[in-house]
């Protein structure tokens, strides 16, 4: 299969951006994480449904686990800053493993369409059984003032029935 | 259905649990116990009417979803004449699973093992090598998919494994009055916004069922962030106001939280509120127009919550409805199914807004849902410990409360909203099933 030559700089830049964004989450610097997002961010985690191979969709066009914008993501972060975010008291230990980064030109000038795999390891309390979330991400990353910001995250979990008694972390 | 013999000691234990409920006590161990789980599978889930699907999930002929009653996987399908059938998802020939996806559309199901073919109504229509192999020894009429009895109420499809169970209307026993608040939002009723979230939780189904049967008590603490940041339309001071309504002897219960000064039907689009004023009974309008929060459980494991939520602190926000099913998969382990219901007649804009409020609050990553599950998982863990085997919980709140004579709705209705009377009714009904009274 003929493939166009990847823009190495774009892939390197996008990879570096995703790693830094993941680091902010794993180090629980949630305010810093918000700074990685554009003001018009759309953050969507749709539901995956087990369907036959011939079905017209497998990722639900209507059902979503997250359906956020900057305002609601800020609300989630504000909540984590209170003393009453019980789901994260004590906090989950997370590690985002970001791989297979592919960057292509986006729809708009200065934007990249970035595909990546993300495996999140989540450990809570004294439990010896971590939650593992394997995720396909299709992000839109925008160049703003020489740096990159996340303008759209579309993250699809590989499980249709998800483990972990809740999803109190960011993907 | 054959019942596994249960030892005399266990029967006595179940009787004593039943007696305890009447006195306001319930043992911790029932929330995480293998023996209780096994008996529940046989005595509760093989006899009660269990929720299967909302009709709007299978709107067209041939549409199906796969769901469970106890550990039985069922196909819930709309046949070619539009009728809904529930059939065991198991080929009659050697037991292979017929439908392996959660949802789809098919006029026929063909087994991938030896090729037996059934109509979506469950009727056997095709057997390979019928003449050469079976020589007339198989009558197709005898070997259709095993059927499960179904009945519907206002879009909800229920099934029961018990051929002798009373009709669904009798089973609901007047709780329909309250269910209409979720199911008859406007002349055309409600529909699902899309397929349900589902996830496996380390919690017992009963903890969730109890909480949703009207636990107004936990809200100011478990969801304190909502009060603190101003995202919740009541305060700690006013939160206890409202009613706890239950249907005696049926197990169903609902909490109706009320905030003084909250405008009638606040959070609904105006035209929808007008429709509801006309389509609901005057008694329902009287109750629902002043209801802020309505959180209820249909015995055993179907729940609803309606709540306004605003992403702008202090504003009324938008009403959303979540419907959930707690499918027990082991002691202390539940597969949660969570849907968002929206009024069919509402604008797409309102439906989107309501759905976004739902995902932010009560989907599996919802800010309220997260905290509930964290608490419930810890309760479940505690309940499984050896010391907890001899510990009882107090269920004495509102023990002496008497029926509010002015309340226009059916059932045993008491004030305030913060009250254990719904829970006593729920566990009393559960005990009836567990001791074989039902």
XYZ file of C-alpha atoms in Angstrom:
609
model
C 0.000 0.000 0.000
C 1.334 3.351 -0.970
C 1.373 5.743 1.916
C 2.235 9.368 1.995
C 5.402 10.255 3.791
C 4.616 11.316 7.340
C 5.631 14.781 8.392
C 8.227 13.826 10.994
C 8.082 17.163 12.754
C 4.319 16.919 13.059
C 4.501 13.409 14.529
C 7.237 14.428 16.966
C 5.367 17.554 18.036
C 2.090 15.693 18.491
C 3.739 12.872 20.409
C 5.495 15.297 22.714
C 2.228 17.164 23.274
C 0.285 13.980 24.118
C 3.009 12.844 26.511
C 3.003 16.158 28.355
C -0.779 16.243 28.491
C -0.797 12.693 29.901
C 1.867 13.652 32.441
C -0.320 16.496 33.729
C -3.159 14.009 34.292
C -0.964 11.342 35.901
C 0.653 13.923 38.187
C -2.838 15.228 39.018
C -2.020 18.730 37.831
C -5.592 19.139 36.631
C -5.420 22.917 36.244
C -2.304 22.471 34.079
C -4.223 19.873 32.121
C -7.009 22.385 31.440
C -4.332 24.682 30.029
C -3.581 22.026 27.409
C -7.122 22.471 26.016
C -8.511 25.083 23.630
C -11.476 27.110 24.871
C -13.685 25.380 22.282
C -12.577 21.850 23.250
C -15.011 19.001 22.631
C -14.244 15.968 24.753
C -16.281 12.950 23.743
C -16.142 9.322 24.847
C -18.837 7.444 22.931
C -20.243 4.096 23.899
C -18.993 0.997 22.132
C -21.668 -1.623 21.515
C -21.123 -5.292 20.646
C -22.649 -5.678 17.165
C -22.460 -8.087 14.239
C -19.681 -7.379 11.734
C -22.159 -6.167 9.109
C -23.867 -3.642 11.403
C -23.774 -0.046 10.223
C -22.167 1.163 13.440
C -20.347 -0.261 16.425
C -19.636 3.008 18.212
C -22.957 4.511 19.224
C -23.792 7.732 17.358
C -25.908 8.919 20.320
C -24.700 7.338 23.585
C -21.701 8.838 25.324
C -19.825 8.236 28.556
C -18.284 11.710 28.456
C -19.767 14.605 26.505
C -17.851 17.630 27.744
C -16.724 21.094 26.801
C -14.331 23.476 28.559
C -17.018 24.564 31.023
C -17.958 21.042 32.110
C -14.345 19.825 32.181
C -13.592 22.803 34.425
C -16.532 21.749 36.600
C -15.018 18.259 36.874
C -11.683 19.782 37.923
C -13.330 22.193 40.398
C -15.072 19.191 41.894
C -11.746 17.373 42.339
C -10.478 20.430 44.200
C -13.234 20.180 46.829
C -12.936 17.899 49.844
C -16.003 15.980 48.682
C -14.969 14.263 45.459
C -15.321 10.951 47.266
C -14.689 8.856 44.156
C -11.132 10.220 44.092
C -10.544 10.279 47.863
C -7.899 8.920 48.125
C -7.063 9.548 44.478
C -6.599 6.885 41.813
C -3.022 6.301 40.700
C -3.088 6.471 36.923
C -0.536 5.970 34.186
C -1.426 6.882 30.609
C 0.650 4.902 28.051
C 0.360 6.709 24.725
C 1.624 4.887 21.605
C 1.148 4.460 17.832
C 0.920 8.179 17.218
C -0.056 9.052 13.649
C -0.398 12.720 12.718
C -2.067 13.991 9.553
C -3.056 17.474 8.483
C -6.420 18.419 10.017
C -9.437 20.013 8.376
C -8.331 23.534 9.257
C -5.061 25.333 8.766
C -2.800 24.806 11.759
C -4.638 21.692 12.950
C -3.439 18.106 13.099
C -5.559 15.017 13.203
C -3.745 12.770 15.654
C -4.559 9.107 16.159
C -3.053 7.293 19.094
C -3.528 4.297 21.321
C -3.797 4.894 25.013
C -3.615 2.290 27.743
C -4.535 3.575 31.175
C -3.474 1.699 34.259
C -5.565 2.713 37.275
C -4.837 1.552 40.800
C -6.993 2.352 43.815
C -6.354 1.924 47.520
C -4.998 -1.468 48.542
C -6.601 -3.290 45.623
C -4.158 -5.589 43.847
C -6.396 -5.648 40.775
C -5.906 -2.563 38.633
C -8.462 -1.321 36.110
C -7.075 -1.286 32.597
C -8.653 0.850 29.919
C -7.520 0.369 26.327
C -8.556 3.327 24.216
C -8.403 4.439 20.596
C -8.049 8.216 20.459
C -8.693 10.466 17.499
C -7.679 13.932 18.632
C -7.585 17.268 16.900
C -4.564 19.255 17.993
C -4.291 22.947 17.092
C -1.192 25.106 16.802
C -1.711 28.230 18.925
C 1.049 30.798 19.494
C 3.737 28.330 18.470
C 2.529 25.617 20.872
C -0.073 22.881 20.575
C -3.472 22.644 22.290
C -6.105 19.908 22.260
C -9.223 21.050 20.363
C -11.096 17.761 20.189
C -10.735 14.416 21.886
C -12.698 11.454 20.620
C -11.703 8.460 22.739
C -13.306 5.057 22.246
C -12.866 2.331 24.831
C -12.171 -1.154 23.472
C -14.535 -2.788 25.959
C -18.300 -2.676 25.554
C -18.856 -3.606 29.202
C -16.418 -1.602 31.244
C -14.758 -2.725 34.455
C -14.077 -0.523 37.449
C -16.992 0.517 39.616
C -16.880 4.038 38.219
C -14.971 6.237 35.797
C -13.704 9.051 37.971
C -10.537 9.645 35.926
C -9.950 11.538 32.704
C -9.084 9.560 29.578
C -38.778 -24.280 37.931
C -36.882 -26.713 40.178
C -35.728 -25.220 43.460
C -32.507 -26.320 45.061
C -33.136 -27.753 48.538
C -32.149 -25.274 51.223
C -31.156 -26.379 54.691
C -33.469 -25.904 57.663
C -31.011 -23.521 59.329
C -31.072 -21.265 56.304
C -34.876 -21.192 56.239
C -34.942 -20.182 59.898
C -32.359 -17.493 59.156
C -34.488 -16.085 56.337
C -37.564 -16.060 58.587
C -35.645 -14.177 61.245
C -34.500 -11.601 58.675
C -38.176 -11.136 57.759
C -39.120 -10.633 61.404
C -36.262 -8.186 61.906
C -37.446 -5.904 59.114
C -40.767 -5.356 60.883
C -38.748 -4.126 63.858
C -36.449 -1.923 61.789
C -33.388 -4.176 61.539
C -31.723 -5.738 58.491
C -28.516 -7.812 58.508
C -25.391 -6.439 56.808
C -24.415 -9.810 55.371
C -27.271 -9.945 52.861
C -25.392 -7.338 50.831
C -22.496 -9.688 50.084
C -23.167 -13.353 50.621
C -22.974 -16.342 48.270
C -25.862 -18.222 49.889
C -28.188 -15.207 49.785
C -27.189 -14.621 46.167
C -28.001 -18.229 45.207
C -31.389 -18.129 46.931
C -32.187 -14.764 45.328
C -31.531 -16.208 41.883
C -34.106 -18.928 42.522
C -36.690 -17.207 44.656
C -36.632 -13.565 43.601
C -35.388 -13.410 40.029
C -37.202 -16.569 38.904
C -40.535 -15.274 40.182
C -40.681 -11.466 39.981
C -41.438 -9.351 36.916
C -38.005 -8.223 35.743
C -37.298 -5.320 33.421
C -36.023 -6.285 29.974
C -36.047 -3.296 27.641
C -37.727 -0.062 26.670
C -39.907 -0.406 23.557
C -38.048 2.476 21.902
C -34.893 0.318 21.901
C -36.591 -2.018 19.416
C -38.847 0.335 17.420
C -38.877 -1.567 14.089
C -39.828 -5.072 13.049
C -36.871 -7.417 13.499
C -35.125 -5.185 16.048
C -33.755 -7.059 19.016
C -31.647 -6.564 22.135
C -30.162 -9.239 24.379
C -30.795 -8.907 28.118
C -30.770 -10.997 31.269
C -33.127 -12.306 33.902
C -30.911 -13.820 36.609
C -28.194 -15.654 34.629
C -30.460 -16.359 31.661
C -29.547 -14.493 28.507
C -32.705 -13.558 26.594
C -33.439 -12.229 23.127
C -36.041 -9.471 23.284
C -37.271 -9.055 19.719
C -40.052 -7.343 17.798
C -41.455 -9.853 15.299
C -42.633 -9.250 11.751
C -46.129 -8.350 12.958
C -44.784 -5.864 15.521
C -45.316 -8.016 18.610
C -42.576 -8.271 21.250
C -41.214 -11.675 22.304
C -38.596 -12.708 24.834
C -36.890 -16.035 24.187
C -34.001 -17.821 25.840
C -30.910 -17.078 23.742
C -30.106 -20.763 23.339
C -30.558 -23.124 20.418
C -32.863 -26.042 21.279
C -30.622 -28.477 19.412
C -27.372 -28.273 21.407
C -27.605 -25.017 23.325
C -25.429 -22.647 21.327
C -26.099 -18.945 21.746
C -28.235 -17.593 18.896
C -27.529 -13.836 19.123
C -24.026 -12.847 20.088
C -24.430 -9.093 19.812
C -26.162 -6.715 22.201
C -28.562 -5.403 19.582
C -29.423 -5.728 15.926
C -32.107 -6.454 13.385
C -32.976 -9.879 11.983
C -36.068 -11.629 10.676
C -34.552 -15.018 11.560
C -31.854 -16.352 13.843
C -29.641 -19.118 12.488
C -27.545 -21.175 14.880
C -23.882 -21.124 13.892
C -23.327 -24.717 15.123
C -25.711 -27.012 13.160
C -27.835 -24.413 11.400
C -31.255 -24.616 13.065
C -33.217 -21.534 12.051
C -35.848 -19.709 14.120
C -38.119 -16.784 13.320
C -37.512 -13.749 15.532
C -40.709 -14.774 17.354
C -38.882 -17.922 18.488
C -40.648 -20.384 16.192
C -38.416 -23.139 14.719
C -38.634 -23.034 10.924
C -35.514 -24.692 9.592
C -33.690 -27.930 10.474
C -30.900 -29.042 8.114
C -31.186 -32.644 6.831
C -34.717 -32.836 8.204
C -35.733 -35.672 5.846
C -32.467 -37.542 5.565
C -31.444 -37.280 9.181
C -34.505 -37.017 11.388
C -36.905 -39.234 9.412
C -39.897 -37.350 10.770
C -38.882 -37.709 14.429
C -38.729 -33.955 15.017
C -41.900 -31.879 15.123
C -40.748 -28.272 14.686
C -43.630 -27.047 16.826
C -42.066 -28.788 19.844
C -38.633 -27.258 19.487
C -39.046 -23.498 19.281
C -36.908 -21.209 21.448
C -37.977 -21.285 25.104
C -40.369 -18.393 25.592
C -40.436 -15.982 28.508
C -43.749 -14.332 29.375
C -43.703 -10.570 28.747
C -45.983 -7.618 29.458
C -45.470 -3.910 28.977
C -46.317 -0.726 30.799
C -45.902 2.698 29.148
C -42.992 1.515 27.024
C -41.337 -0.719 29.620
C -41.082 -4.370 28.647
C -40.988 -6.731 31.611
C -40.552 -10.497 31.628
C -41.109 -13.182 34.216
C -39.857 -16.746 34.397
C -42.875 -17.665 36.524
C -45.896 -18.747 34.449
C -48.079 -18.232 37.527
C -46.939 -14.692 38.333
C -49.841 -12.216 38.626
C -50.361 -9.788 35.716
C -47.875 -6.927 35.512
C -50.537 -4.340 36.420
C -51.262 -6.155 39.644
C -47.527 -6.558 40.313
C -46.969 -2.801 39.911
C -49.956 -2.324 42.210
C -50.508 1.413 41.809
C -46.867 2.405 41.381
C -47.824 3.314 37.800
C -49.061 6.628 39.212
C -45.448 7.550 40.015
C -43.812 5.841 37.020
C -45.807 8.130 34.722
C -43.614 10.998 35.864
C -40.720 9.367 33.996
C -42.629 7.577 31.261
C -45.359 10.003 30.223
C -43.433 13.217 29.770
C -45.729 14.618 27.121
C -48.410 13.035 24.958
C -46.054 10.670 23.147
C -44.254 9.461 26.243
C -40.539 8.892 26.659
C -37.862 7.204 24.571
C -34.293 6.089 25.202
C -31.625 8.499 23.965
C -29.466 5.595 22.803
C -28.075 2.242 23.922
C -27.358 1.949 27.664
C -23.992 2.385 29.356
C -22.996 -0.800 31.037
C -20.244 -1.572 33.424
C -19.382 -4.100 36.085
C -19.347 -2.832 39.638
C -18.158 -4.236 42.930
C -21.492 -3.546 44.532
C -24.522 -5.568 45.474
C -27.661 -4.854 43.436
C -29.650 -4.353 46.649
C -27.596 -1.370 47.785
C -28.373 0.412 44.526
C -32.042 -0.649 44.596
C -32.387 0.684 48.135
C -30.629 3.949 47.386
C -32.856 4.643 44.399
C -36.022 3.741 46.266
C -35.677 7.149 47.854
C -32.472 7.711 49.822
C -32.709 11.466 50.273
C -30.554 11.071 53.376
C -27.281 10.462 51.496
C -27.567 13.350 49.065
C -26.263 16.279 51.155
C -23.231 14.197 52.203
C -22.416 11.843 49.330
C -23.054 14.589 46.800
C -21.866 17.454 48.936
C -19.809 18.892 46.091
C -23.039 19.646 44.205
C -24.392 21.622 47.142
C -21.068 23.332 47.803
C -20.488 24.456 44.244
C -24.137 25.446 43.811
C -24.972 22.894 41.118
C -27.841 21.375 43.022
C -31.280 22.904 43.305
C -31.694 22.465 47.039
C -29.608 23.130 50.119
C -28.681 21.029 53.119
C -31.271 22.981 55.112
C -34.229 22.313 52.817
C -33.192 18.975 51.393
C -35.238 16.766 53.713
C -38.518 18.264 52.510
C -40.848 16.154 50.422
C -42.427 12.711 50.587
C -41.474 9.043 50.707
C -44.106 6.974 48.906
C -44.228 3.191 48.834
C -46.696 0.544 47.722
C -47.261 -1.702 50.747
C -46.757 -5.380 50.068
C -45.262 -4.747 46.630
C -41.793 -3.438 47.438
C -41.865 -0.429 45.115
C -40.925 2.967 46.486
C -40.139 6.525 45.441
C -38.689 9.576 47.112
C -40.165 12.903 46.059
C -37.874 15.731 47.048
C -39.342 19.179 47.189
C -37.655 22.575 47.395
C -39.759 25.449 48.770
C -40.207 28.177 46.191
C -39.142 25.954 43.310
C -41.396 26.923 40.367
C -43.911 24.297 39.135
C -42.414 21.832 36.602
C -39.196 23.883 36.699
C -36.547 22.674 34.274
C -39.009 21.232 31.749
C -39.517 23.107 28.480
C -42.681 25.188 28.843
C -44.645 23.466 26.079
C -43.878 20.070 27.594
C -45.046 21.190 31.032
C -48.295 22.391 29.417
C -48.740 19.019 27.729
C -48.166 17.225 31.024
C -50.767 19.399 32.726
C -53.279 18.072 30.202
C -52.135 14.469 29.744
C -51.608 13.559 33.409
C -54.365 13.241 36.004
C -55.052 16.263 38.256
C -53.618 14.276 41.193
C -50.438 13.519 39.234
C -50.100 17.169 38.233
C -50.503 18.224 41.852
C -47.683 15.883 42.936
C -45.313 16.246 39.992
C -45.510 19.988 39.501
C -43.900 20.479 42.903
C -41.402 17.615 42.662
C -37.753 18.597 42.316
C -36.197 15.134 42.597
C -37.994 11.859 41.983
C -35.957 8.750 42.697
C -37.725 5.402 42.673
C -37.273 1.629 42.442
C -39.582 -0.947 40.917
C -38.994 -4.145 42.867
C -36.616 -5.837 42.438
C -33.962 -4.123 40.315
C -35.261 -1.350 38.062
C -34.778 2.271 39.100
C -35.412 5.781 37.868
C -34.203 9.224 38.767
C -35.462 12.554 37.561
C -33.587 15.635 38.587
C -32.882 19.126 37.315
C -29.218 19.990 36.896
C -27.540 23.204 35.880
C -23.968 23.705 34.819
C -24.400 27.324 35.835
C -24.449 27.433 39.640
C -27.719 28.687 41.088
C -29.809 28.248 37.948
C -32.674 25.762 37.584
C -31.075 23.919 34.695
C -32.604 21.104 32.735
C -34.498 17.974 33.776
C -33.092 14.616 32.853
C -34.294 11.088 33.538
C -32.034 8.124 34.081
C -33.330 4.570 34.108
C -31.123 1.819 35.417
C -31.138 -1.905 35.804
C -29.006 -3.673 38.395
C -28.232 -7.092 36.951
C -26.816 -9.286 39.735
C -23.836 -11.307 38.486
C -22.441 -12.536 41.790
C -22.544 -11.834 45.503
C -21.531 -8.205 45.819
C -21.185 -7.862 42.051
C -23.549 -6.138 39.661
C -23.615 -5.251 36.019
C -25.104 -1.779 35.815
C -27.214 -0.731 32.849
C -27.941 2.961 32.619
C -30.153 4.718 30.072
C -31.167 8.313 29.629
C -34.872 8.723 28.842
C -35.988 11.826 26.996
C -39.491 13.117 26.221
C -40.303 11.960 22.697
C -42.074 15.212 21.829
C -39.332 17.547 23.048
C -37.080 19.486 20.689
C -33.764 17.926 19.673
C -32.082 20.811 21.442
C -33.755 19.951 24.761
C -33.025 16.239 24.301
C -29.331 17.030 23.739
C -29.231 19.310 26.771
C -30.934 16.735 28.969
C -28.553 14.043 27.724
C -25.514 16.187 28.459
C -26.795 16.862 31.978
C -27.192 13.094 32.389
C -23.648 12.272 31.215
C -22.180 14.924 33.494
C -24.049 13.696 36.558
C -25.296 10.099 36.338
C -23.607 8.238 33.459
C -20.751 6.012 34.637
C -18.329 8.934 34.541
C -20.957 11.257 36.018
C -19.954 13.388 38.956
C -22.800 12.063 41.150
C -22.613 8.469 39.928
C -18.881 8.249 40.716
C -19.388 9.019 44.368
C -22.351 6.686 44.783
C -20.407 3.771 43.366
C -17.381 4.554 45.514
C -19.556 4.407 48.630
C -21.518 1.355 47.517
C -18.340 -0.591 46.702
C -17.062 0.039 50.256
C -20.393 -0.957 51.797
C -20.297 -4.162 49.753
C -16.768 -4.918 50.861
C -17.622 -4.351 54.531
C -20.728 -6.514 54.238
C -18.631 -9.493 53.138
C -16.418 -9.522 56.241
C -16.700 -12.187 58.939
C -17.581 -9.704 61.674
C -20.348 -8.230 59.499
C -22.086 -11.613 59.468
C -23.531 -10.851 62.894
C -24.149 -7.157 62.457
C -27.506 -5.549 61.715
C -28.235 -2.079 60.338
C -30.880 0.224 61.837
C -33.899 0.810 59.599
C -35.858 2.779 62.149
C -35.996 6.227 60.606
C -39.612 7.366 60.419
C -40.753 4.168 62.141
C -43.777 5.901 63.673
C -44.562 8.203 60.771
C -48.174 8.063 59.638
C -49.623 8.480 56.188
C -49.924 12.093 55.058
C -53.728 12.418 54.741
C -53.494 15.317 52.273
C -51.249 13.591 49.745
C -53.220 12.809 46.560
C -51.109 9.863 45.334
C -51.530 6.155 46.143
C -49.591 4.015 48.596
C -48.123 4.664 52.008
C -46.928 8.248 51.755
C -45.070 9.890 54.609
C -43.112 13.049 55.314
C -40.294 13.921 55.281
C -38.433 12.685 52.178
C -35.672 11.528 54.546
C -37.288 8.347 55.849
C -36.625 4.572 55.977
C -40.230 3.557 55.344
C -39.631 2.806 51.647
C -36.650 0.641 52.551
C -38.587 -1.358 55.148
C -41.231 -1.987 52.500
C -38.589 -2.988 49.947
C -36.823 -5.458 52.262
C -40.092 -6.782 53.596
C -41.130 -7.690 50.028
C -37.676 -9.153 49.351
C -38.098 -11.270 52.512
C -41.506 -12.454 51.281
C -39.851 -13.807 48.139
C -36.839 -15.198 50.019
C -39.017 -17.116 52.465
C -41.160 -18.522 49.652
C -44.294 -16.484 50.518
C -44.529 -15.332 46.889
